[in-house]
Amino acid sequence: MKQHDVAAAFAQMADLLEYEAENPFRIRAYRRAAQTLERLPGDLEALAAGEQLREIPGIGQDLAHKIEEYLATGALAALEQLRKKVPPVVLELLNIPGVGPKTAKILTDQLHLKTVQDLEAAARAGKLRGLPGFQAKKEANILKAITLVKQGQERMDLWTAWGLGQALTAWLEQTPGVKRASIAGSLRRMRETIGDVDVLASAATPARVIERFCASPFAARVLAAGDTKASVITPQGVQVDLRAVVPESFGAALQYFTGSKEHNVQLRERAIRQGLKVNEYGVYELKSGKRIAGREEADVYKALGLPWIPPELREDSGEMDAAAARQLPKLVEAKDICGDFHVHTNASDGRDSLDVMARAGEAKGYEYLAICDHSPSLRIANGLSIERLRAHIKAIKAFHARRKGYRLLAGAEVDILAEGKMDYPDAVLAELDFVVGSIHSGFSQPEAQITRRLVNAMRNPYVTIIGHPTGRLLGQREPYALDYPAVLRVAKETGTALEMNASPQRLDLTDTMARQAREAGVMLAICTDSHAKEQLDYMTLGVGRARRAWAGKASLLNCLPLTPLLAWLGKKRRAVGVH
Ligand code: DGT
Ligand code: CA
Ligand code: CA
Ligand code: ZN
């Protein structure tokens, strides 16, 4: 989708022009065009081919030329010039959340910064407060943001890693000589961010697989290569570790390289107590040295008197005891998911139309899909006025009226305003099947105030779930302060579910918080928060994250088939006597 690239280029154009204190009208034109392009329903290249660029609102002659230039050359000459003109550190500064062009200007002019490290040092030394428009709080926020950005650069998001892992295993499986292949490491455990991607293959001659891999397009640079392992950097700059073993050791190697390290330590200690030794080649009797397992991962656990432990649980968080007591939970699986709830269309800030999103949900084999666009307060997301919402509800009903066995739920993602007031009046909420209540403003409020907003929202009889309950954005924004035990109590008491947002930038609730919710008897809902049809596939991540929360079907709203789901949705409203 080229429009996102062009939008990013335009947004940077606007930032750099503003840094240079250029004409405000030009700045605004670029910024607005960037927003329009982000939300463009059609394909930009198709529009350009059809000479239709000038029909896009806000795109005049000049911007249309710029788009054509970008599509033809992959760059904008004007932007390249500007990038050369500003001090190099400015581009880095603008990458820090909370630092815009005006702030960057003050920082470079007054502190003569050369690097982000300089900024970090200045902030630590308390040199930012006192600059025009800076308070101690802004200084602290910048420091936090720098830390987040650094962490984000060190680890990749789960979706990026997942895609790479799929491509790697697909490549391995069609490589001559390879018998089996699997992802391993933190990716197989579905951690929220991934340091490097680990993959494993078995073959009669492992060295040959390693050789081919180092010559493959995945290896832009080879860091290290031996007979059984290689570490490479992909063209995208990501590290991949490949291990290749003989088929007899595949299970033992898979167990070892899946980790976590802490889980493996526990496992080895257990082995020693039983007179056994576990390593990446197999399970051995200590005394005789005889090999008793290794080909299958399940056999490794079995040799230690344990059932196979799902990778998502291998974090040394009670899984070993549960396994030994034969009390491992039956975890949710992809096939148990009957639908998705928090899905946007181009009526608000999604890319695809209602029709496209609805069909995409149907194609995934879902029984239902809750369409939840934004409410009016979220202006940057083109939130729906009451009139537009009512038209939207009609269109949703018209769609599923034509379908058998597939139902669109009329929903909305409704902003939780000050003191927990909802962004639509109750009478309007009552017209909806499903309401996601979300906080999109006031993130820096004190804990008591945020908690009050969430609690009051949950007390609203029409609020079905709380969306992205902590508000964090991985690598960009810390969670807001909240009294989580209080939130859990009220969620349980009011029958409000909590979202496990599966968008890779959010993954909110975290796995630990979701586990606490489940243990408190609170219902969880996995939602992709899709803004385009392919994002419905984030469900894969959501299921993995729910498994990390030890969740089975009974804890998840989306495991209810349509009829019991509708009954569940009616329960909260009936309990307070509004329906
Ligand atoms: P990451 O890459 O930081 O997201 O996390 P992991 O868990 O993928 O860690 P990584 O890539 O360093 O190693 C993959 C697995 O290999 C790890 O989960 C367990 C195993 N492993 C690696 N080094 C050691 C070690 O020194 N001791 C033990 N017991 N296991 C190790
Ligand atoms: Ca790893
Ligand atoms: Ca690794
Ligand atoms: Zn949303």
XYZ file of C-alpha atoms and ligand atoms in Angstrom:
613
model
C 0.000 0.000 0.000
C 1.964 2.934 -1.337
C -0.363 5.523 0.247
C 1.141 4.857 3.669
C 4.638 5.548 2.352
C 3.517 8.743 0.654
C 1.588 9.761 3.776
C 4.722 9.243 5.895
C 6.769 11.320 3.440
C 4.174 14.115 3.504
C 4.001 14.046 7.301
C 7.767 14.382 7.493
C 7.652 17.163 4.926
C 5.195 19.020 7.197
C 7.401 18.467 10.255
C 10.570 19.661 8.574
C 8.859 22.687 7.022
C 7.567 23.563 10.450
C 11.039 23.109 11.922
C 12.255 25.585 9.315
C 9.361 27.920 10.230
C 8.069 27.907 6.651
C 4.677 29.012 5.376
C 1.970 27.659 7.746
C -0.445 27.061 4.878
C 1.982 24.759 3.110
C 2.652 22.928 6.360
C -1.042 22.417 6.966
C -1.637 21.284 3.389
C 0.997 18.529 3.702
C -0.235 17.454 7.106
C -3.840 17.249 5.977
C -2.875 15.381 2.821
C -0.939 12.876 4.931
C -4.035 12.197 7.042
C -6.240 11.857 3.964
C -3.848 9.403 2.335
C -3.649 7.298 5.516
C -7.390 6.757 5.272
C -7.649 6.477 1.509
C -10.103 3.670 0.753
C -8.838 2.803 -2.754
C -5.369 2.044 -4.034
C -3.229 5.105 -4.663
C -1.426 3.648 -7.649
C -4.719 2.768 -9.296
C -5.961 6.328 -8.726
C -2.762 7.746 -10.191
C -3.038 5.481 -13.221
C -6.590 6.714 -13.752
C -5.562 10.373 -13.455
C -7.818 10.630 -10.399
C -5.383 12.005 -7.842
C -6.812 15.512 -8.090
C -10.213 14.182 -7.073
C -8.896 13.256 -3.609
C -10.038 15.961 -1.175
C -7.176 18.297 -0.263
C -4.921 17.128 -3.135
C -4.349 19.944 -5.590
C -2.060 20.272 -8.562
C 1.156 20.575 -6.573
C 0.531 17.644 -4.200
C -0.705 15.471 -7.053
C 2.627 16.056 -8.801
C 4.454 15.145 -5.604
C 2.480 11.891 -5.348
C 3.285 11.055 -8.964
C 6.937 11.822 -8.311
C 6.952 9.508 -5.288
C 5.211 6.694 -7.147
C 7.679 7.020 -10.037
C 10.913 7.416 -8.069
C 10.210 6.196 -4.512
C 11.294 9.546 -3.068
C 10.541 13.287 -3.051
C 13.326 15.581 -4.143
C 11.966 18.437 -2.008
C 11.965 16.201 1.071
C 15.481 14.945 0.408
C 16.661 18.552 0.179
C 14.980 19.466 3.450
C 16.451 16.410 5.162
C 19.908 17.570 4.133
C 19.214 21.105 5.236
C 18.204 20.405 8.854
C 20.786 19.199 11.416
C 20.902 15.360 11.265
C 19.746 14.989 14.880
C 16.397 16.615 14.028
C 15.174 13.502 12.202
C 16.025 11.404 15.259
C 14.409 13.874 17.635
C 11.167 13.809 15.653
C 11.088 10.033 16.141
C 10.681 10.487 19.879
C 7.021 10.481 20.895
C 6.074 13.880 22.299
C 8.807 15.736 20.418
C 7.344 17.753 17.547
C 9.016 20.264 15.240
C 8.631 23.175 17.673
C 10.211 21.268 20.545
C 12.973 20.004 18.256
C 13.690 23.587 17.208
C 14.044 24.773 20.797
C 16.237 21.785 21.689
C 18.635 22.224 18.791
C 18.776 26.026 18.987
C 19.228 26.359 22.723
C 21.062 23.197 23.729
C 23.048 22.637 20.502
C 22.267 18.915 20.638
C 24.107 16.630 18.245
C 22.619 13.260 19.227
C 19.731 11.721 21.128
C 22.281 10.721 23.778
C 22.982 14.445 24.266
C 19.277 14.980 24.808
C 19.096 12.116 27.282
C 22.060 13.535 29.228
C 20.573 17.041 29.204
C 17.221 15.725 30.460
C 18.904 13.740 33.215
C 20.854 16.809 34.256
C 17.615 18.788 34.514
C 18.633 21.155 31.750
C 15.355 21.014 29.828
C 13.121 22.571 32.435
C 13.279 26.294 32.058
C 13.483 26.168 28.277
C 10.519 28.025 26.748
C 7.384 25.888 27.236
C 9.190 23.187 29.248
C 8.298 22.042 32.735
C 9.756 19.314 34.884
C 6.972 17.024 33.682
C 7.805 17.465 30.015
C 11.434 16.729 30.830
C 10.437 13.501 32.581
C 8.164 12.525 29.683
C 10.941 13.014 27.148
C 13.245 10.846 29.220
C 10.626 8.103 29.403
C 9.998 8.347 25.668
C 13.715 7.994 24.876
C 13.850 4.803 26.942
C 10.802 3.427 25.161
C 12.216 4.201 21.722
C 15.504 2.533 22.641
C 13.701 -0.604 23.802
C 11.594 -0.549 20.631
C 14.707 -0.472 18.474
C 16.243 -3.400 20.299
C 13.241 -5.689 20.022
C 10.781 -6.175 17.162
C 7.020 -6.396 17.382
C 5.377 -9.797 17.473
C 3.609 -9.473 14.125
C 6.781 -8.619 12.229
C 8.525 -11.565 13.869
C 5.564 -13.844 13.190
C 5.567 -13.021 9.471
C 9.299 -13.613 9.253
C 8.970 -16.878 11.183
C 6.323 -18.121 8.728
C 8.481 -17.175 5.737
C 11.515 -18.902 7.268
C 9.737 -22.166 8.038
C 8.108 -22.167 4.589
C 11.533 -21.687 2.999
C 13.079 -24.417 5.157
C 10.299 -26.878 4.406
C 10.902 -26.642 0.676
C 14.683 -26.767 1.020
C 16.069 -30.101 -0.263
C 17.125 -32.390 2.557
C 15.065 -30.702 5.283
C 12.797 -33.137 7.110
C 11.064 -30.857 9.602
C 11.145 -27.176 10.509
C 9.740 -25.059 13.313
C 9.957 -21.642 14.884
C 11.448 -21.657 18.397
C 12.512 -19.079 21.025
C 10.355 -16.257 22.291
C 8.400 -16.210 19.032
C 7.090 -19.727 19.634
C 6.256 -18.672 23.197
C 4.436 -15.601 21.795
C 6.147 -13.015 23.953
C 4.993 -9.449 23.330
C 8.227 -8.390 21.653
C 10.962 -10.481 20.080
C 14.718 -10.005 20.371
C 15.797 -12.333 17.566
C 13.893 -14.949 15.580
C 14.944 -18.550 16.269
C 14.212 -21.329 13.813
C 15.058 -24.998 13.810
C 15.358 -27.607 11.062
C 16.186 -31.290 10.963
C 18.075 -32.986 8.157
C 20.351 -35.974 7.665
C 23.171 -33.536 6.860
C 22.537 -30.397 8.958
C 25.632 -28.588 7.649
C 24.181 -28.481 4.172
C 21.042 -26.709 5.403
C 23.166 -24.121 7.168
C 25.143 -23.575 3.977
C 22.036 -23.037 1.865
C 20.568 -20.716 4.446
C 23.650 -18.499 4.454
C 23.340 -18.237 0.680
C 19.588 -17.511 0.824
C 17.929 -14.095 0.451
C 17.317 -14.111 4.233
C 21.047 -13.658 4.868
C 21.977 -10.107 3.954
C 24.892 -10.479 6.350
C 26.220 -13.617 8.066
C 27.269 -12.967 11.657
C 28.404 -16.505 12.408
C 28.065 -19.900 10.745
C 29.104 -23.419 11.737
C 27.981 -26.978 11.023
C 24.805 -26.798 13.100
C 24.023 -23.123 13.504
C 24.059 -19.780 11.795
C 23.194 -16.252 12.847
C 22.328 -13.854 10.067
C 20.917 -10.383 9.610
C 18.004 -10.154 7.144
C 17.690 -7.359 4.575
C 15.235 -5.727 7.028
C 17.964 -5.679 9.679
C 16.547 -8.463 11.863
C 18.681 -11.185 13.450
C 17.744 -14.790 12.738
C 19.322 -17.786 14.497
C 18.978 -21.088 12.653
C 19.919 -24.414 14.210
C 20.005 -27.597 12.196
C 20.057 -31.026 13.834
C 19.694 -34.651 12.826
C 16.097 -36.004 12.973
C 16.745 -38.041 16.171
C 17.395 -34.771 18.032
C 14.621 -32.594 16.592
C 12.350 -32.821 19.643
C 15.140 -32.198 22.162
C 16.477 -29.235 20.159
C 12.995 -27.798 19.767
C 12.464 -28.057 23.515
C 15.835 -26.460 24.268
C 15.650 -23.580 21.809
C 12.054 -22.728 22.625
C 13.074 -21.798 26.170
C 12.474 -19.884 28.186
C 15.852 -20.171 29.816
C 14.160 -20.218 33.237
C 11.801 -23.001 32.161
C 14.759 -25.004 30.868
C 16.612 -24.573 34.156
C 13.601 -25.994 36.011
C 13.403 -28.874 33.572
C 17.079 -29.773 33.917
C 16.873 -29.695 37.716
C 13.910 -32.023 37.602
C 15.831 -34.348 35.287
C 18.802 -34.520 37.636
C 16.541 -35.432 40.573
C 15.399 -38.366 38.423
C 18.905 -39.466 37.477
C 18.565 -38.028 33.975
C 20.274 -35.390 31.862
C 18.553 -33.155 29.270
C 20.307 -31.191 26.571
C 19.595 -30.087 23.011
C 20.402 -33.571 21.671
C 18.207 -35.688 23.885
C 17.398 -37.089 27.326
C 20.057 -39.418 28.754
C 20.398 -41.685 31.782
C 23.106 -40.170 33.973
C 24.677 -43.469 34.985
C 24.691 -45.442 31.759
C 24.709 -42.465 29.360
C 21.958 -44.239 27.453
C 19.741 -41.996 25.322
C 16.045 -42.446 26.126
C 14.310 -39.637 24.176
C 14.863 -36.797 21.706
C 13.011 -37.265 18.420
C 9.719 -35.747 19.592
C 9.332 -32.832 21.968
C 6.521 -34.588 23.830
C 8.869 -37.540 24.467
C 11.324 -35.256 26.239
C 8.636 -34.211 28.719
C 7.314 -37.760 28.949
C 10.766 -39.082 29.870
C 10.625 -36.725 32.868
C 7.162 -37.918 33.826
C 5.423 -34.828 32.502
C 2.750 -34.143 29.929
C 3.795 -31.903 27.017
C 3.701 -28.282 28.135
C 2.415 -25.712 25.595
C 5.222 -23.286 24.619
C 3.195 -20.232 25.681
C 3.284 -21.467 29.290
C 7.041 -22.034 29.462
C 7.944 -18.992 31.535
C 8.593 -20.582 34.923
C 5.299 -19.216 36.171
C 3.855 -22.343 37.721
C 3.666 -24.519 34.596
C 6.055 -27.166 35.925
C 4.041 -27.811 39.092
C 0.778 -27.750 37.177
C 2.195 -30.274 34.702
C 3.489 -32.556 37.458
C 0.055 -32.434 39.146
C -1.637 -33.132 35.797
C -3.407 -29.813 36.122
C -2.363 -27.977 32.992
C -5.274 -25.954 31.618
C -6.907 -26.830 28.317
C -5.874 -23.738 26.368
C -7.886 -21.915 23.738
C -7.051 -22.734 20.103
C -7.543 -20.830 16.877
C -10.395 -23.117 15.874
C -12.350 -22.153 19.035
C -12.699 -18.518 17.943
C -16.211 -17.745 16.691
C -15.742 -14.070 15.885
C -14.033 -10.741 16.404
C -15.433 -7.682 18.154
C -13.510 -4.465 17.795
C -13.329 -3.802 14.066
C -13.187 -0.418 12.310
C -14.335 0.591 8.828
C -13.724 3.651 6.689
C -16.778 5.211 8.336
C -14.250 6.309 10.995
C -10.488 5.704 10.727
C -10.379 2.271 9.080
C -9.150 1.793 5.516
C -11.749 -0.643 4.208
C -15.497 -0.331 3.736
C -18.104 -2.047 5.878
C -18.766 -4.459 3.040
C -15.087 -5.406 2.664
C -14.577 -5.886 6.419
C -17.787 -7.898 6.754
C -16.833 -10.230 3.909
C -13.323 -10.631 5.298
C -14.805 -11.773 8.625
C -17.082 -14.180 6.807
C -14.133 -15.531 4.826
C -12.371 -16.297 8.101
C -15.248 -18.615 8.928
C -16.577 -16.455 11.754
C -20.153 -16.613 13.007
C -20.146 -12.916 13.868
C -18.191 -9.702 13.675
C -18.859 -6.605 15.788
C -18.326 -3.419 13.771
C -17.121 -0.787 16.232
C -16.223 2.581 14.758
C -15.202 5.628 16.768
C -17.514 8.051 18.575
C -17.551 11.814 17.789
C -15.076 13.038 20.419
C -12.264 11.289 18.604
C -12.186 13.851 15.839
C -8.823 12.831 14.417
C -10.332 9.389 13.849
C -13.394 10.825 12.089
C -15.701 9.614 14.883
C -19.370 9.142 13.968
C -22.027 11.680 14.911
C -25.309 10.188 16.144
C -26.827 10.648 12.688
C -23.946 8.912 10.974
C -23.977 6.145 13.587
C -27.664 5.501 12.922
C -27.025 5.231 9.173
C -24.125 2.889 9.948
C -26.363 0.667 12.107
C -28.831 0.452 9.218
C -26.096 -0.576 6.788
C -24.855 -3.207 9.264
C -28.327 -4.706 9.610
C -28.882 -4.597 5.856
C -25.682 -6.577 5.336
C -26.445 -9.447 7.655
C -30.078 -9.582 6.656
C -28.769 -11.068 3.395
C -26.677 -13.715 5.168
C -27.466 -17.003 6.832
C -25.235 -18.196 9.663
C -23.240 -14.990 9.812
C -24.170 -11.962 11.810
C -22.745 -8.461 11.985
C -23.165 -6.897 15.395
C -23.855 -3.177 15.414
C -21.294 -1.747 17.766
C -19.197 1.295 18.506
C -15.923 2.105 20.192
C -17.184 4.822 22.476
C -14.841 7.258 24.172
C -14.883 7.279 27.949
C -14.945 11.011 28.690
C -14.207 12.844 31.935
C -15.566 11.080 35.034
C -16.586 8.056 32.948
C -19.355 9.696 30.997
C -19.812 7.958 27.641
C -19.502 9.794 24.342
C -23.039 8.808 23.200
C -26.145 9.192 25.379
C -27.573 5.973 26.856
C -30.566 6.102 24.509
C -28.174 5.820 21.566
C -26.032 3.136 23.219
C -29.253 1.149 23.690
C -29.568 0.920 19.898
C -26.259 -0.956 19.692
C -25.567 -4.661 20.149
C -22.018 -4.162 21.408
C -20.151 -1.286 23.049
C -16.387 -1.045 23.470
C -15.627 1.642 26.043
C -12.144 3.119 25.525
C -10.009 5.858 26.999
C -8.367 7.979 24.292
C -7.645 11.153 26.262
C -6.234 12.335 29.572
C -3.591 9.595 29.733
C -1.544 11.478 32.300
C -4.370 11.823 34.835
C -3.695 10.476 38.327
C -4.548 6.862 39.131
C -7.694 7.669 41.091
C -9.153 9.719 38.273
C -8.446 7.174 35.506
C -9.774 4.375 37.683
C -12.960 6.372 38.375
C -13.483 6.866 34.648
C -13.112 3.132 33.967
C -15.278 2.130 36.912
C -18.068 4.528 35.968
C -17.922 3.358 32.360
C -18.281 -0.256 33.500
C -21.279 0.725 35.603
C -22.971 1.888 32.421
C -25.345 -0.962 31.542
C -24.575 -0.711 27.823
C -20.798 -0.966 28.007
C -19.918 -4.510 26.928
C -16.140 -4.438 27.188
C -13.345 -2.053 28.098
C -11.032 -1.557 25.107
C -7.214 -1.630 25.475
C -7.581 -1.282 29.266
C -4.128 0.161 30.057
C -3.687 2.422 27.026
C -0.064 1.454 26.434
C 1.560 1.553 23.007
C 4.604 -0.706 22.805
C 7.760 1.325 22.330
C 5.755 4.571 22.326
C 3.566 5.147 25.331
C 3.552 3.857 28.884
C 0.288 2.531 30.321
C -1.744 5.118 32.227
C -1.924 4.754 35.988
C -4.826 2.610 37.161
C -5.923 0.662 40.212
C -6.202 -2.689 38.456
C -7.614 -4.729 41.364
C -10.426 -2.161 41.637
C -11.083 -2.425 37.906
C -11.243 -6.220 38.177
C -13.684 -6.068 41.076
C -16.079 -3.824 39.176
C -15.681 -5.765 35.923
C -16.693 -8.912 37.767
C -19.532 -7.230 39.645
C -21.035 -5.564 36.558
C -20.405 -8.399 34.082
C -18.179 -6.247 31.893
C -15.511 -8.027 29.843
C -11.963 -6.769 29.408
C -10.307 -6.604 26.026
C -7.180 -8.464 25.038
C -6.338 -6.127 22.196
C -4.374 -8.167 19.653
C -2.962 -5.298 17.629
C 0.835 -5.783 17.791
C 1.383 -2.180 18.888
C -0.931 -2.669 21.873
C -1.239 -6.255 23.150
C -3.287 -4.763 25.949
C -4.114 -6.343 28.461
C -0.690 -7.863 29.016
C -0.586 -11.630 29.499
C -0.072 -11.338 33.280
C -2.935 -8.898 33.677
C -5.195 -11.100 31.558
C -4.267 -14.055 33.724
C -5.240 -12.069 36.830
C -8.542 -11.119 35.209
C -9.315 -14.719 34.356
C -8.450 -15.821 37.900
C -10.788 -13.116 39.215
C -13.601 -14.577 37.106
C -13.662 -11.697 34.622
C -14.542 -12.483 31.018
C -11.900 -11.665 28.379
C -12.511 -10.691 24.763
C -9.772 -11.046 22.136
C -10.130 -8.182 19.654
C -7.958 -7.327 16.676
C -8.884 -3.613 16.607
C -8.581 -4.028 12.831
C -8.329 -0.913 10.689
C -7.934 -2.908 7.450
C -9.113 -6.350 6.381
C -5.740 -8.126 6.606
C -5.459 -7.054 10.254
C -8.190 -9.541 11.153
C -5.238 -11.978 11.095
C -3.919 -10.395 14.304
C -6.298 -12.923 15.885
C -3.368 -15.358 15.702
C -1.460 -13.130 18.089
C -4.516 -12.653 20.290
C -4.979 -16.399 20.666
C -1.292 -16.816 21.519
C -1.504 -14.042 24.087
C -4.651 -15.578 25.618
C -2.833 -18.902 25.871
C -0.053 -17.102 27.754
C -2.778 -15.966 30.140
C -3.616 -19.662 30.669
C -7.048 -19.008 29.129
C -9.360 -21.726 27.879
C -12.597 -21.386 25.924
C -14.685 -20.674 29.012
C -12.807 -17.425 29.777
C -13.198 -15.935 26.327
C -16.213 -14.130 24.985
C -15.296 -14.927 21.374
C -15.513 -18.645 22.050
C -19.263 -18.327 22.527
C -21.256 -19.272 19.423
C -23.728 -16.624 18.264
C -26.783 -17.659 20.294
C -25.074 -17.938 23.688
C -23.151 -14.754 22.843
C -26.383 -12.837 22.308
C -27.682 -14.209 25.594
C -24.466 -13.088 27.331
C -24.759 -9.623 25.813
C -28.304 -9.290 27.113
C -27.363 -10.335 30.646
C -25.773 -7.110 31.849
C -28.608 -4.986 30.508
C -31.222 -7.247 32.076
C -29.371 -7.260 35.396
C -29.859 -3.517 35.726
C -33.312 -3.703 34.241
C -32.799 -1.585 31.160
C -34.071 -4.138 28.669
P 14.500 -13.077 22.786
O 15.276 -13.527 21.591
O 15.244 -12.112 23.643
O 13.146 -12.552 22.451
O 14.242 -14.348 23.743
P 14.521 -15.910 23.475
O 13.845 -16.650 24.558
O 14.162 -16.265 22.077
O 16.080 -16.046 23.727
P 17.290 -16.451 22.789
O 17.033 -16.129 21.359
O 18.497 -15.857 23.405
O 17.419 -18.014 22.962
C 16.442 -18.912 22.479
C 16.250 -20.023 23.459
O 17.428 -20.829 23.531
C 16.024 -19.558 24.867
O 14.669 -19.224 25.109
C 16.483 -20.756 25.651
C 17.614 -21.303 24.851
N 18.876 -20.772 25.388
C 19.682 -19.863 24.818
N 20.752 -19.631 25.590
C 20.616 -20.402 26.675
C 21.404 -20.625 27.849
O 22.460 -20.047 28.049
N 20.914 -21.508 28.753
C 19.751 -22.164 28.550
N 19.296 -23.000 29.475
N 18.997 -21.975 27.481
C 19.432 -21.126 26.544
Ca 15.096 -15.314 20.233
Ca 18.451 -16.443 19.494
Zn -10.292 0.831 18.029
